[in-house]
Short mmCIF file of C-alpha atoms in Angstrom, two decimals:
data_model
loop_
_atom_site.label_atom_id
_atom_site.label_comp_id
_atom_site.label_asym_id
_atom_site.label_seq_id
_atom_site.Cartn_x
_atom_site.Cartn_y
_atom_site.Cartn_z
CA MET A 232 19.79 9.50 -19.11
CA SER A 233 16.56 8.86 -20.14
CA ALA A 234 13.79 11.26 -21.66
CA LEU A 235 11.67 9.55 -18.17
CA THR A 236 14.06 10.79 -16.06
CA GLN A 237 14.95 13.63 -17.48
CA SER A 238 11.43 15.01 -16.95
CA GLY A 239 12.06 14.95 -12.96
CA PHE A 240 9.50 12.19 -11.79
CA SER A 241 10.34 8.72 -10.83
CA ILE A 242 8.43 5.56 -11.88
CA GLN A 243 9.53 3.22 -9.32
CA PRO A 244 7.29 2.69 -6.10
CA SER A 245 9.02 3.05 -2.93
CA PHE A 246 8.43 1.39 0.35
CA PRO A 247 8.60 4.40 2.69
CA GLU A 248 10.10 3.71 6.27
CA PRO A 249 7.32 4.10 9.23
CA GLU A 250 10.01 5.78 11.53
CA SER A 251 9.98 8.44 9.79
CA THR A 252 8.08 11.33 7.98
CA LYS A 253 8.89 12.29 4.98
CA ARG A 254 7.64 16.67 3.97
CA VAL A 255 6.74 17.26 0.61
CA ARG A 256 4.69 19.56 -1.32
CA ALA A 257 1.32 18.32 -2.59
CA ALA A 258 0.35 14.41 -2.13
CA TRP A 259 -2.56 12.79 -4.31
CA ILE A 260 -4.88 9.92 -3.35
CA SER A 261 -7.67 8.09 -5.01
CA ASP A 262 -10.07 5.55 -4.65
CA VAL A 263 -9.87 4.81 -1.31
CA HIS A 264 -14.03 3.38 -1.74
CA LEU A 265 -14.49 3.74 2.79
CA GLY A 266 -17.90 2.23 3.38
CA THR A 267 -16.29 -1.79 1.65
CA ARG A 268 -14.57 -4.84 3.02
CA THR A 269 -12.10 -4.07 0.29
CA SER A 270 -10.53 -1.00 1.39
CA ASN A 271 -7.59 -0.64 2.99
CA ALA A 272 -8.07 2.36 5.29
CA GLU A 273 -4.59 0.65 7.41
CA ALA A 274 -2.46 1.32 4.86
CA LEU A 275 -3.56 5.07 3.96
CA LEU A 276 -3.35 5.65 8.05
CA ARG A 277 -0.11 4.46 7.38
CA PHE A 278 0.51 6.91 4.83
CA LEU A 279 -0.93 9.55 6.01
CA ARG A 280 1.17 9.66 8.98
CA ASP A 281 4.45 9.24 7.02
CA TYR A 282 4.08 11.99 4.81
CA GLU A 283 3.10 15.91 5.99
CA CYS A 284 2.58 17.45 2.55
CA GLU A 285 1.54 21.03 2.37
CA LYS A 286 -1.24 20.30 0.15
CA LEU A 287 -3.59 16.98 -0.03
CA TYR A 288 -5.44 16.41 -3.46
CA VAL A 289 -8.32 13.72 -2.90
CA VAL A 290 -8.75 12.75 -6.22
CA GLY A 291 -12.12 10.83 -6.13
CA ASP A 292 -13.84 8.56 -4.69
CA LEU A 293 -13.00 8.21 -0.94
CA ILE A 294 -15.80 6.75 0.00
CA ASP A 295 -18.17 4.54 -2.18
CA ILE A 296 -21.71 5.61 -1.68
CA TRP A 297 -22.75 2.67 -4.62
CA GLN A 298 -21.78 -0.20 -1.58
CA LEU A 299 -22.84 1.87 1.32
CA ARG A 300 -26.80 1.54 -0.93
CA ARG A 301 -25.96 -2.33 -0.98
CA GLY A 302 -25.31 -2.65 2.94
CA ARG A 303 -23.79 -0.74 5.62
CA TYR A 304 -20.31 -1.53 6.29
CA TRP A 305 -18.23 1.57 8.36
CA PRO A 306 -15.39 0.50 11.00
CA GLN A 307 -13.32 2.58 12.92
CA THR A 308 -10.82 2.54 10.84
CA HIS A 309 -12.58 3.78 8.26
CA ASN A 310 -13.39 6.51 10.07
CA ASP A 311 -9.67 7.32 11.23
CA VAL A 312 -9.11 8.71 7.84
CA ILE A 313 -12.01 10.67 7.56
CA GLN A 314 -10.22 12.66 11.02
CA LYS A 315 -7.14 12.42 9.77
CA ILE A 316 -7.52 14.59 6.47
CA LEU A 317 -9.53 16.60 8.07
CA ARG A 318 -7.12 17.07 10.97
CA LYS A 319 -4.75 17.97 8.03
CA ALA A 320 -6.72 20.81 6.96
CA ARG A 321 -6.96 21.71 10.31
CA LYS A 322 -4.00 22.03 10.76
CA GLY A 323 -3.55 24.42 7.76
CA VAL A 324 -2.82 22.17 4.76
CA PRO A 325 -5.08 22.68 2.31
CA VAL A 326 -7.25 19.66 0.63
CA THR A 327 -8.72 19.64 -2.30
CA TYR A 328 -11.64 16.89 -2.18
CA ILE A 329 -12.50 16.49 -6.11
CA PRO A 330 -15.64 13.81 -6.87
CA GLY A 331 -15.56 10.80 -8.50
CA ASN A 332 -18.23 9.08 -9.50
CA HIS A 333 -18.76 6.80 -6.66
CA ASP A 334 -18.94 9.44 -4.56
CA GLU A 335 -20.58 11.75 -7.27
CA PHE A 336 -23.19 13.37 -4.00
CA VAL A 337 -20.37 15.25 -2.60
CA SER A 338 -20.18 17.45 -5.70
CA THR A 339 -23.25 19.19 -4.61
CA PHE A 340 -21.50 20.43 -1.62
CA ALA A 341 -19.25 22.45 -4.31
CA GLY A 342 -16.95 25.60 -2.53
CA ALA A 343 -14.75 26.45 0.14
CA TYR A 344 -14.99 24.98 3.62
CA GLY A 345 -12.01 26.62 5.62
CA ASN A 346 -8.91 24.45 3.89
CA ILE A 347 -11.48 22.42 2.71
CA SER A 348 -12.21 22.96 -1.40
CA ILE A 349 -14.78 20.58 -3.13
CA GLN A 350 -14.67 21.01 -6.95
CA SER A 351 -15.10 19.05 -9.96
CA LYS A 352 -11.28 19.62 -11.13
CA ALA A 353 -7.86 21.79 -9.96
CA ILE A 354 -4.97 23.14 -11.77
CA HIS A 355 -1.52 22.13 -9.83
CA GLU A 356 1.55 23.97 -10.22
CA THR A 357 4.82 22.05 -9.41
CA VAL A 358 7.75 23.98 -8.06
CA ASN A 359 9.33 23.30 -11.54
CA GLY A 360 6.32 25.80 -12.92
CA GLN A 361 4.86 22.78 -14.33
CA ARG A 362 0.83 22.98 -14.85
CA MET A 363 -1.00 20.30 -14.03
CA LEU A 364 -4.86 19.22 -14.37
CA VAL A 365 -6.25 16.97 -11.65
CA ILE A 366 -9.59 15.24 -12.79
CA HIS A 367 -10.96 12.11 -10.91
CA GLY A 368 -11.26 10.71 -14.80
CA HIS A 369 -14.84 9.25 -14.86
CA GLU A 370 -15.83 12.39 -16.83
CA LEU A 371 -13.97 10.01 -19.98
CA ASP A 372 -15.31 7.23 -19.27
CA THR A 373 -17.89 6.53 -21.61
CA VAL A 374 -19.52 3.35 -19.76
CA VAL A 375 -19.79 5.66 -16.72
CA GLN A 376 -22.21 8.43 -18.70
CA ASN A 377 -23.35 6.65 -20.84
CA ALA A 378 -24.52 3.42 -19.43
CA LYS A 379 -24.35 4.01 -15.84
CA TRP A 380 -26.78 0.25 -15.44
CA LEU A 381 -23.69 -0.99 -17.03
CA ALA A 382 -21.22 0.45 -14.98
CA TYR A 383 -22.93 -0.71 -11.62
CA LEU A 384 -23.43 -4.67 -13.10
CA GLY A 385 -18.67 -4.15 -13.61
CA ASP A 386 -18.93 -2.90 -10.36
CA LEU A 387 -21.20 -5.95 -9.32
CA GLY A 388 -18.10 -8.20 -10.76
CA TYR A 389 -15.15 -6.68 -9.52
CA GLN A 390 -16.79 -6.53 -6.21
CA PHE A 391 -17.17 -9.84 -6.41
CA LEU A 392 -12.94 -10.31 -7.68
CA LEU A 393 -11.82 -8.10 -4.94
CA SER A 394 -14.26 -10.50 -2.23
CA LEU A 395 -12.35 -13.39 -3.19
CA ASN A 396 -9.14 -11.93 -2.55
CA PRO A 397 -9.26 -11.76 1.15
CA ALA A 398 -9.35 -15.78 1.14
CA ILE A 399 -6.45 -15.82 -0.94
CA ASN A 400 -4.39 -13.79 0.52
CA PHE A 401 -5.18 -15.33 4.49
CA PHE A 402 -3.14 -18.63 2.67
CA ARG A 403 0.02 -16.67 1.47
CA ARG A 404 0.08 -14.73 4.87
CA ARG A 405 0.49 -17.79 6.29
CA PHE A 406 3.37 -18.93 3.90
CA GLY A 407 5.14 -15.47 4.47
CA LEU A 408 3.84 -14.38 0.95
CA GLY A 409 2.87 -10.38 0.24
CA TYR A 410 -0.61 -9.21 -0.96
CA TRP A 411 -1.43 -10.48 -4.30
CA SER A 412 -5.11 -9.15 -6.21
CA LEU A 413 -6.79 -11.56 -8.09
CA SER A 414 -9.00 -8.33 -9.40
CA ALA A 415 -5.60 -7.13 -10.63
CA TYR A 416 -4.09 -9.42 -11.89
CA ALA A 417 -7.51 -10.21 -14.07
CA LYS A 418 -7.43 -6.67 -15.45
CA LYS A 419 -3.76 -6.91 -16.53
CA ARG A 420 -4.36 -10.26 -18.34
CA VAL A 421 -7.67 -9.38 -19.95
CA LYS A 422 -7.15 -7.73 -23.76
CA ASP A 423 -10.60 -5.67 -23.52
CA ALA A 424 -9.69 -4.21 -19.47
CA VAL A 425 -6.03 -3.75 -21.17
CA ASN A 426 -7.35 -2.01 -24.11
CA PHE A 427 -9.84 -0.01 -22.12
CA ILE A 428 -6.91 1.48 -20.18
CA GLY A 429 -4.96 2.25 -22.93
CA GLU A 430 -8.07 4.28 -24.31
CA PHE A 431 -8.93 6.14 -21.64
CA GLU A 432 -5.46 7.29 -21.03
CA LYS A 433 -5.36 8.55 -24.25
CA ALA A 434 -8.80 10.40 -24.42
CA ILE A 435 -7.67 11.66 -20.93
CA VAL A 436 -4.53 12.95 -22.57
CA ARG A 437 -6.59 14.62 -24.82
CA TYR A 438 -8.65 16.40 -22.13
CA ALA A 439 -6.00 17.96 -20.96
CA GLU A 440 -4.42 19.39 -23.83
CA GLN A 441 -7.81 22.14 -23.80
CA PHE A 442 -6.34 23.38 -20.08
CA ARG A 443 -2.84 24.11 -21.84
CA VAL A 444 -0.85 22.28 -19.30
CA ASP A 445 2.11 19.77 -19.36
CA ALA A 446 0.58 17.11 -17.22
CA VAL A 447 -2.70 15.44 -16.46
CA LEU A 448 -3.34 13.43 -13.27
CA CYS A 449 -6.23 11.39 -12.15
CA GLY A 450 -7.28 7.76 -10.61
CA HIS A 451 -10.83 6.47 -10.57
CA ILE A 452 -9.48 2.76 -13.34
CA HIS A 453 -7.23 1.76 -10.06
CA ASN A 454 -3.82 1.70 -12.51
CA ALA A 455 -1.43 3.57 -10.60
CA ALA A 456 1.36 4.40 -13.49
CA ILE A 457 3.34 7.56 -15.16
CA HIS A 458 3.25 7.60 -18.96
CA GLN A 459 4.73 10.15 -21.26
CA LEU A 460 1.99 10.69 -24.00
CA GLY A 461 3.31 13.10 -26.42
CA ALA A 462 4.17 16.85 -25.00
CA VAL A 463 1.36 15.52 -21.81
CA THR A 464 2.86 13.00 -18.88
CA TYR A 465 0.14 11.31 -17.91
CA TYR A 466 -0.39 10.06 -14.01
CA ASN A 467 -2.64 8.36 -12.24
CA CYS A 468 -2.24 7.62 -8.72
CA GLY A 469 -3.95 4.36 -8.47
CA ASP A 470 -6.41 3.32 -5.64
CA TRP A 471 -6.66 1.86 -1.59
CA VAL A 472 -8.22 -1.46 -2.88
CA GLU A 473 -5.51 -3.26 -4.78
CA SER A 474 -2.15 -1.25 -5.26
CA CYS A 475 -2.37 0.92 -2.02
CA THR A 476 -0.49 3.51 -4.66
CA ALA A 477 -0.31 7.29 -4.09
CA LEU A 478 1.71 10.32 -5.73
CA VAL A 479 4.02 12.92 -4.47
CA GLU A 480 6.32 16.28 -5.17
CA HIS A 481 8.97 16.11 -3.53
CA PRO A 482 10.14 19.84 -2.55
CA ASN A 483 12.69 19.67 -5.64
CA GLY A 484 9.76 18.64 -7.92
CA LYS A 485 10.29 15.71 -8.50
CA ILE A 486 6.96 13.29 -8.72
CA GLU A 487 7.15 9.86 -7.29
CA LEU A 488 5.08 7.35 -7.08
CA VAL A 489 4.98 5.54 -4.11
CA ARG A 490 3.42 2.24 -2.59
CA TYR A 491 2.50 0.41 0.78
CA PRO A 492 1.76 -3.36 1.04
CA ALA A 493 -1.76 -3.32 1.41
CA PHE A 494 -0.59 -6.65 4.70
CA PRO A 495 2.68 -6.41 5.87
CA VAL A 496 4.24 -9.61 5.44
CA ARG A 497 4.81 -11.55 8.77
CA PRO A 498 8.13 -13.23 8.76
CA THR A 499 8.17 -16.73 8.96
CA VAL A 500 8.55 -18.79 12.47
CA GLN A 501 11.20 -21.93 11.95
CA PRO A 502 9.83 -24.54 14.46
CA VAL A 503 12.11 -24.91 17.44
CA SER A 504 13.04 -28.74 18.70
CA LEU A 505 13.05 -30.15 22.41
CA ASP A 506 16.70 -30.81 22.25
CA GLU A 507 17.18 -27.24 21.08
CA ILE A 508 15.20 -25.73 23.84
CA ALA A 509 16.71 -28.54 26.32
CA PHE A 510 20.54 -27.81 25.27
CA ALA A 511 19.99 -23.93 25.28
#
């Protein structure tokens, strides 16, 4: 049995059945980017319906204020996500909202509002007694902190790549193929992007050591992952733009990465000849 299995978490993404409701101790979502055309709000709504959690963490960039400043876009599904989260809070689920860099303005409203708490970071204790630091992650992104103009420029390039995804996946769905992200592919293939992700993960772990925690969970870089880095477990819950992933803690303490397809794969329909219809 590997060390990863022994430590009580899974790196295998699951594909939950929409008909069944799963009960978990906690759930983490990040980087939904509501207000953009590339946000997969429908997939997130399926996740929020499928999972009943005792605690919900929104780990930043729920709303993309950067994009909303460029142009207004707010369909009903984006409003449905907000309403679904508020409904969970009204039903007694504590919701911890940790603002990111795209919705940083929310941090000015830090405090508790019923079952909703807005704060810069949180400490989550698992059922096994492990302490986990929860942050968005932009605090340790040197570009975001020291050259915001470059971060804005990078975001424009990222949005351009994302804008190509619908056309690409339109043709893929016509052939019964699953969702594929050009921007995610580029991120995995470009050496500088790969190096940035690696250095970001190491910086996050070094930061977590200051809080004397066993694990750190973040979002920000849209790269879902579970790694053991030294004595600290690194979790990234991904995003709802490309990967459509979240993290959940099961009642037994197992932390799992769950993945939802951005677009359901439609079954291919075999053409029926006139002769088959006539003699059916």
